[in-house]
Coordinates of C-alpha atoms and ligand atoms in Angstrom, one line a residue:
X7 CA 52.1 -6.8 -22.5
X8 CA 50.3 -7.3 -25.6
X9 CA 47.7 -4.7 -25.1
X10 CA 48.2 -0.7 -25.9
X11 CA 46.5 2.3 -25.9
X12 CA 45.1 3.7 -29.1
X13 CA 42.8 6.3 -30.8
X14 CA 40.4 4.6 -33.2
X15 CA 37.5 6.1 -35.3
X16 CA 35.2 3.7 -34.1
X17 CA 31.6 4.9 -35.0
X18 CA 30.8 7.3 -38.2
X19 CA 30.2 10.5 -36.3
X20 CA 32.0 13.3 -34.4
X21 CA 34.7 12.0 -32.2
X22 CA 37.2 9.4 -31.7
X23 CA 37.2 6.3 -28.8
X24 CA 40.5 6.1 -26.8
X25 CA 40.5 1.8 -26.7
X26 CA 42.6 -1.4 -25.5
X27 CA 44.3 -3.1 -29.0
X28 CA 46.5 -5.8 -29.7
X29 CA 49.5 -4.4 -30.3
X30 CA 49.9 -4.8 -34.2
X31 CA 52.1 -7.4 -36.0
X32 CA 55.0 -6.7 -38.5
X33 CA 56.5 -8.3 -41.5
X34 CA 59.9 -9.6 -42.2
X35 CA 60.5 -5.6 -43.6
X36 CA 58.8 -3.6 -41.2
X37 CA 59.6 -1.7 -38.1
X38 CA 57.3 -2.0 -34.9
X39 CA 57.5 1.6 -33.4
X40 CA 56.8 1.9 -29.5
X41 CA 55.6 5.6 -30.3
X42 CA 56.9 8.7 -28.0
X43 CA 54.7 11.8 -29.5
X44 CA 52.4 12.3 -32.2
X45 CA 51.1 15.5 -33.6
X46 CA 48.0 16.2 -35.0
X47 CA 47.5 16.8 -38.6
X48 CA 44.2 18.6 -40.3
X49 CA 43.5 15.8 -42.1
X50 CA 43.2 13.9 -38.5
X51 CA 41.1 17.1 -37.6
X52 CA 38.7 16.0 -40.6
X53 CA 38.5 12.6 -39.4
X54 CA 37.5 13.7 -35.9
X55 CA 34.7 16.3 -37.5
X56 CA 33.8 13.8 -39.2
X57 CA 33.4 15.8 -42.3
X58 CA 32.6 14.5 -45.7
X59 CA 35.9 14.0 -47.0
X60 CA 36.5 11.9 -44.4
X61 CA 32.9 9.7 -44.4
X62 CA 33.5 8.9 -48.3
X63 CA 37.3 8.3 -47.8
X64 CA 37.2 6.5 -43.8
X65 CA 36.9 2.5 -43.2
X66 CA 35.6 2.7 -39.5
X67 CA 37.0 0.9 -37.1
X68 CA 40.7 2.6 -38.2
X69 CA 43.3 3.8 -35.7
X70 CA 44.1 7.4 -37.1
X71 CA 46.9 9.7 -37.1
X72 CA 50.5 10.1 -39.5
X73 CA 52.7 12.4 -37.6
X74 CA 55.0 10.6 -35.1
X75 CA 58.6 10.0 -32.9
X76 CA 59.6 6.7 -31.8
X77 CA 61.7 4.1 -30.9
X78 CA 62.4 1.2 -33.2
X79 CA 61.1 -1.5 -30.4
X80 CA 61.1 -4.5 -32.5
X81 CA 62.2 -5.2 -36.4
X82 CA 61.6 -8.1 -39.2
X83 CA 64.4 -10.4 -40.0
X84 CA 65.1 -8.9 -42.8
X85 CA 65.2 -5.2 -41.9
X86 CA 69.2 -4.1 -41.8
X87 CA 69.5 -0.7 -41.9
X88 CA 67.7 0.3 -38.3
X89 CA 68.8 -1.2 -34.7
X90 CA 66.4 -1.5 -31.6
X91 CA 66.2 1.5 -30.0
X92 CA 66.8 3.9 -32.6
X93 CA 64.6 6.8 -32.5
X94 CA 62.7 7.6 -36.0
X95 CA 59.9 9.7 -37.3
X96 CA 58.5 8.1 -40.8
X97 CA 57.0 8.9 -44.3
X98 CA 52.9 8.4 -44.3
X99 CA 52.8 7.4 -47.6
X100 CA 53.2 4.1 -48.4
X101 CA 54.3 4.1 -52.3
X102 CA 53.7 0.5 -54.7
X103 CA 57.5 0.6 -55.4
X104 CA 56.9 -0.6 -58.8
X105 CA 55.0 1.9 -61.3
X106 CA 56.7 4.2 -63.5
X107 CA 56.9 7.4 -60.6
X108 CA 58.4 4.8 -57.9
X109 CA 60.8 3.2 -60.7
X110 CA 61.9 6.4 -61.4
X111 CA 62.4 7.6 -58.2
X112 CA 59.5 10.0 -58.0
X113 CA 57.5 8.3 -55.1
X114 CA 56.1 11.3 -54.0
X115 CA 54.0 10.5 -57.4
X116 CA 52.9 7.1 -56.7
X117 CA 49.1 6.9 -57.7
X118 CA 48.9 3.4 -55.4
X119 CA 49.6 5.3 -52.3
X120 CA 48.3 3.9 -49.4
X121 CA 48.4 6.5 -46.2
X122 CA 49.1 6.1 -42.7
X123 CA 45.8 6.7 -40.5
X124 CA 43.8 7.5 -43.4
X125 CA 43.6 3.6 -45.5
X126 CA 46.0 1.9 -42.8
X127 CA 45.9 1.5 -39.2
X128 CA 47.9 4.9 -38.1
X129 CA 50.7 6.7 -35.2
X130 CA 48.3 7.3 -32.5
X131 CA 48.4 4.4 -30.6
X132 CA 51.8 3.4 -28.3
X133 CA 53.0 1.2 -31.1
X134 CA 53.2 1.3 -34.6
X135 CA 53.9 -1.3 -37.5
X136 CA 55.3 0.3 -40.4
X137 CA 57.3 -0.6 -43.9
X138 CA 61.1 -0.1 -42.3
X139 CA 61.3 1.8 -46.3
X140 CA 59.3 4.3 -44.5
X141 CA 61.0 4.9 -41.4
X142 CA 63.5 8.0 -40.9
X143 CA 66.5 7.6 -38.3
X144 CA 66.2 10.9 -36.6
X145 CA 69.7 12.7 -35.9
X146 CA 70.3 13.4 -31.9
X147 CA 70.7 16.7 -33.1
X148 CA 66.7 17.1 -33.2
X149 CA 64.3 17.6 -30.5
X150 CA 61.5 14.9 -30.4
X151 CA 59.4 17.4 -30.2
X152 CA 60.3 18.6 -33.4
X153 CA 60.5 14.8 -35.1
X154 CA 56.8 14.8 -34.2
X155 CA 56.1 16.7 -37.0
X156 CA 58.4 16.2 -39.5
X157 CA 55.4 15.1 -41.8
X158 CA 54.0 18.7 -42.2
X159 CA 57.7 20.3 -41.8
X160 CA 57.8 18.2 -45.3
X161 CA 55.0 19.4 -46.7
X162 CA 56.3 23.2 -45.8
X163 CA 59.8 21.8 -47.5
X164 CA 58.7 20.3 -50.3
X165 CA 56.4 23.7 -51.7
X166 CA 59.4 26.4 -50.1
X167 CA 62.2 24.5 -51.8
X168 CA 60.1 24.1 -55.1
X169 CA 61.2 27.5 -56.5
X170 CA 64.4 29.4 -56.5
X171 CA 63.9 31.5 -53.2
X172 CA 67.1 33.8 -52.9
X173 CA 66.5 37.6 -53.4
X174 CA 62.9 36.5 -54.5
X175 CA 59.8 38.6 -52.6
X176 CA 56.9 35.9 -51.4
X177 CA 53.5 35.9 -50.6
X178 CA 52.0 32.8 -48.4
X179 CA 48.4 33.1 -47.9
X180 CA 47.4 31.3 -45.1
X181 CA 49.2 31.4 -41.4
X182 CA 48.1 27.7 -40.3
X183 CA 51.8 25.5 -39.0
X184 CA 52.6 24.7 -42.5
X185 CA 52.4 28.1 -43.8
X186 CA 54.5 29.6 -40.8
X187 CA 56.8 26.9 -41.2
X188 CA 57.0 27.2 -45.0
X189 CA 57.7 31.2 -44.4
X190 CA 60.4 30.9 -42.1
X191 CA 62.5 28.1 -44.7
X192 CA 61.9 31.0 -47.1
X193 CA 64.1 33.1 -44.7
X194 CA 66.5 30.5 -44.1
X195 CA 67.2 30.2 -47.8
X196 CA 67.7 34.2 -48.9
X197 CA 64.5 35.4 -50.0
X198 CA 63.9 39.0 -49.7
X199 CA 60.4 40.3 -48.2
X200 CA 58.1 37.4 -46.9
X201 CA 54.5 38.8 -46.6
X202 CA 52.3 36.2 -44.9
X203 CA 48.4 36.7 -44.6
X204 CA 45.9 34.8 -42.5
X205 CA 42.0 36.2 -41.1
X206 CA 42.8 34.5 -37.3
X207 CA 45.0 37.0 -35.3
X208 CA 46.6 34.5 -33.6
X209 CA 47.9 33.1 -36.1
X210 CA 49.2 36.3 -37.7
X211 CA 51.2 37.0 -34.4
X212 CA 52.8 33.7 -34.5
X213 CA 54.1 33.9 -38.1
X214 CA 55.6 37.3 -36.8
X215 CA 58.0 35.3 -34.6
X216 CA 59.3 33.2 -37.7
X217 CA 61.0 35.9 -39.4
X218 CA 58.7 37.2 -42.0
X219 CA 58.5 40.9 -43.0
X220 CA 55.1 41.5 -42.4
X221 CA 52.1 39.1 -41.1
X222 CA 48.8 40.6 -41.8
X223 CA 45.3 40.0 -41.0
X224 CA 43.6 40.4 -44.5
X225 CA 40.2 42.0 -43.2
X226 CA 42.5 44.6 -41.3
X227 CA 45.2 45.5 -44.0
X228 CA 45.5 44.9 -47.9
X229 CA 48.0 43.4 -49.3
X230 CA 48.0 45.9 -51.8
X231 CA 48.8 48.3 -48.9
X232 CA 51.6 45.7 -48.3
X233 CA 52.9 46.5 -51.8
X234 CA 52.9 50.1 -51.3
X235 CA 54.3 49.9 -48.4
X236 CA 57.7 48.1 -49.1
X237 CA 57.8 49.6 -52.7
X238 CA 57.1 46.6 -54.6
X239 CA 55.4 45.8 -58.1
X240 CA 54.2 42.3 -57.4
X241 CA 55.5 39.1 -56.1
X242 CA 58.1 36.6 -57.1
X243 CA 56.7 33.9 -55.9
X244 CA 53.5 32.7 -54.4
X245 CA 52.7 29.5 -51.8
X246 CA 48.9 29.1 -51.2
X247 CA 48.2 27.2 -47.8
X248 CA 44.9 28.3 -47.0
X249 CA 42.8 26.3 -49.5
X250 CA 40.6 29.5 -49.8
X251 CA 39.8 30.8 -53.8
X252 CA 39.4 34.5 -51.7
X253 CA 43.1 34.2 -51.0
X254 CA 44.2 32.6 -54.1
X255 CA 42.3 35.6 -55.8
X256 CA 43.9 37.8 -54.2
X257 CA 47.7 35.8 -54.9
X258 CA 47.2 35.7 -58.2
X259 CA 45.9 39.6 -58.9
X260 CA 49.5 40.6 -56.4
X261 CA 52.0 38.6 -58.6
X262 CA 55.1 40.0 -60.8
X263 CA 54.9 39.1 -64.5
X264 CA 56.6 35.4 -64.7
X265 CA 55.9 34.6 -60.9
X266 CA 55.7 31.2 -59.6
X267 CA 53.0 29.8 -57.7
X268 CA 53.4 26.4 -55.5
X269 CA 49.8 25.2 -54.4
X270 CA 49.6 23.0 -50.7
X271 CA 46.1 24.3 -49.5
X272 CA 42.9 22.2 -51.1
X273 CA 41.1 24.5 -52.7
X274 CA 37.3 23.5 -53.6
X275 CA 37.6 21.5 -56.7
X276 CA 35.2 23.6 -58.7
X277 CA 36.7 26.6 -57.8
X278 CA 36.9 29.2 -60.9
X279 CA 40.1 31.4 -60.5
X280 CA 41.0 34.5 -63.1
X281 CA 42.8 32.8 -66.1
X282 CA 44.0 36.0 -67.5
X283 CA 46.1 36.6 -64.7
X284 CA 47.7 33.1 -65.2
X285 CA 48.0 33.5 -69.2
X286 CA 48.7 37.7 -69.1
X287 CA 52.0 37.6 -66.7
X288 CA 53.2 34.1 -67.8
X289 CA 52.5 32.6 -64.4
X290 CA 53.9 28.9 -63.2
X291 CA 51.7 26.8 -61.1
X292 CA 52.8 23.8 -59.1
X293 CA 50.5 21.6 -57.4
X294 CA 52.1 20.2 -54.4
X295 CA 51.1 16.5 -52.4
X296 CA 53.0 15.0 -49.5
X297 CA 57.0 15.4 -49.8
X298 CA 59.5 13.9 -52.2
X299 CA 60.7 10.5 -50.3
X300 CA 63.7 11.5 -49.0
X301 CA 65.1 13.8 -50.7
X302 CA 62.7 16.4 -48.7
X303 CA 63.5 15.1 -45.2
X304 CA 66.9 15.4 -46.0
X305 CA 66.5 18.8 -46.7
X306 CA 64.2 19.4 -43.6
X307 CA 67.2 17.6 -41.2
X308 CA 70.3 19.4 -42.9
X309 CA 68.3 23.0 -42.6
X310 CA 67.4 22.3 -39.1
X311 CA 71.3 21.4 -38.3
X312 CA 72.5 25.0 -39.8
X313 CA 69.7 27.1 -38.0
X314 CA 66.2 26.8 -39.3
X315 CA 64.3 27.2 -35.9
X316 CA 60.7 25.7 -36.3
X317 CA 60.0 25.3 -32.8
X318 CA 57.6 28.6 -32.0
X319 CA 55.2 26.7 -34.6
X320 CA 54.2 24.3 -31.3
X321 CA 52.0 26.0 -29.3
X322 CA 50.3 22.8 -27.4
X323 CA 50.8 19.7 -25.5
X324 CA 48.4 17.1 -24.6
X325 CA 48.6 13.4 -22.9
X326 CA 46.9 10.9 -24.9
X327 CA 43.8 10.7 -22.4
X328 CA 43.4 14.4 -23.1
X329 CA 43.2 14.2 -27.3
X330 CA 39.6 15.6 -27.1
X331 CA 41.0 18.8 -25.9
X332 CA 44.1 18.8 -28.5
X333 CA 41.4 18.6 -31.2
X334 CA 39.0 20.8 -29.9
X335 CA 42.1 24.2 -29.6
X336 CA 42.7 22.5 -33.1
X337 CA 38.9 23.4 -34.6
X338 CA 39.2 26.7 -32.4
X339 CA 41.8 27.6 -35.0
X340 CA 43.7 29.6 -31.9
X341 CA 47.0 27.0 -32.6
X342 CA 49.9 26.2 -34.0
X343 CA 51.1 22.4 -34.2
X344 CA 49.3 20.2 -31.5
X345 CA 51.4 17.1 -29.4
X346 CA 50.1 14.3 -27.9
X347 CA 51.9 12.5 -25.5
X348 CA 51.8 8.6 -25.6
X349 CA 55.0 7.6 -22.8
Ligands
LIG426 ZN1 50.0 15.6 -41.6
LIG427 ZN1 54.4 3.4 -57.1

């Protein structure tokens, strides 16, 4: 069989074509992944809408899609540290290796990035070539289910783990996977009250299965209220997922003098926020991109071995001929993490 299955952006519009491909070649250090599930990703959810992100950033014809489990089904000569048959999940980001962040061991900083599905042939296809330097053994202690989205598990990691978290009170605006992900690592390493706010009521309900103190739906409750109620002054720390100034407004007027802020979501780039909150109660702000490679999926395998439970985050299974209805729940906003099946 040399033929496979695979979603490609074929034409610039709305949509993706489910087509025949070669299955793709590998180098002397890459794996070739026959791929078990893949998740989808908002970033793959641009790519389908077709938005302008995605039209000035897209080479069509592109397989798409980052988030994956597999099985190592065939290696290069001189890949040593996987065996056939091993099941991994794998970093997106393909870094240079050679700049000053990769020399120094900050990869995650790389500015010659290539990504998975977005500039490179991507997971959602039944095989996959890949840089074996990307690929993650998954321990049999994990669900596959779960390995198929280790990639935004990461990015959840990588901003909940950027601040000291125990005893600390937390606000996460925005309820999408990553934010109820992000909330319920903030319970598994000590923080006190985690107040997470969305405007999509399902949502809201399904951060309230992750542990967090209160979920609320912003146009229904304040989060001033939310102060009041558990006799706060302001918050510790601050994780904005949603991307939306309204919310990061609304963060930054609700934190405690000194507070930290970690930023995920992409907010518009002009947006203007209120410097004097920054400046006035000596706030920190941390951009955050991707995960560190892999020193954050370390930390995502070793939480989920002493009880981090990410699981209620899926809400939705697809087969592969089905993607067009995986994408549309996803634009419905009515969803957790998404799963297409490719066995
Ligand atoms: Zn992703
Ligand atoms: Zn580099």
């Amino acid at each position: 069989m040399s033929k496979m299955k695979s979603l490609v952006k074929r034409y610039k519009k709305k949509g993706l074509w489910l087509e025949e491909k070669e299955i793709p070649k590998y180098g002397s250090n890459d794996l070739l992944i026959k791929i078990k599930k893949t998740a989808i990703c908002g970033t793959d959810l641009h790519i389908y809408n077709w938005n302008p992100w995605a039209q000035q950033t897209i080479k069509t014809p592109i397989t798409i899609g980052h988030e994956f489990v597999g099985v190592v089904a065939e290696k290069g000569s001189e890949v040593k540290d996987f065996k056939i048959g091993d099941r991994v999940s794998g970093e997106g980001h393909i870094v240079c290796g050679r700049c000053r962040s990769c020399l120094a061991g900050r990869r995650h900083l790389c500015p010659n990035t290539i990504g998975v599905g977005v500039n490179r042939d991507g997971c959602f296809a039944q095989y996959l070539s890949l840089p074996a330097s990307n690929g993650w053994y998954v321990h049999p202690s994990i669900s596959s289910e779960t390995a198929a989205y280790f990639d935004p598990f990461g990015n959840a990691t990588h901003t909940a783990l950027s601040f000291a978290m125990v005893g600390e009170d937390v606000l996460i605006t925005g309820a999408g996977p990553i934010g109820i992900m992000a909330a319920a690592i903030c319970r598994h390493v000590g923080a006190r009250y985690i107040v997470i706010t969305d405007i999509n009521d399902y949502r809201v309900k399904l951060a309230r299965n992750m542990g967090v103190t209160k979920a609320i739906n912003v146009n229904q409750t304040s989060i001033e209220d939310c102060i009041k109620e558990l006799d706060m002054i302001g918050f510790d720390i601050g994780l904005e997922m949603s991307g939306n100034p309204v919310a990061f407004e609304s963060m930054l007027e609700n934190m405690y003098n000194g507070g930290r802020i970690a930023l995920l979501g992409l907010l518009p780039s002009m947006s203007k926020i209120d410097w004097n909150q920054v400046i006035f109660k000596g706030l920190y702000l941390k951009g955050i991109y991707g995960r560190e490679i892999f020193e954050t999926w370390y930390k995502m395998e070793v939480m989920l071995q002493s009880g981090l439970d990410i699981s209620p985050v899926l809400t939705h299974r697809f087969k592969c001929e089905d993607f067009a209805k995986g994408f549309e729940v996803m634009n419905s906003g009515n969803c957790g993490k998404v799963i297409l099946e490719w066995d």
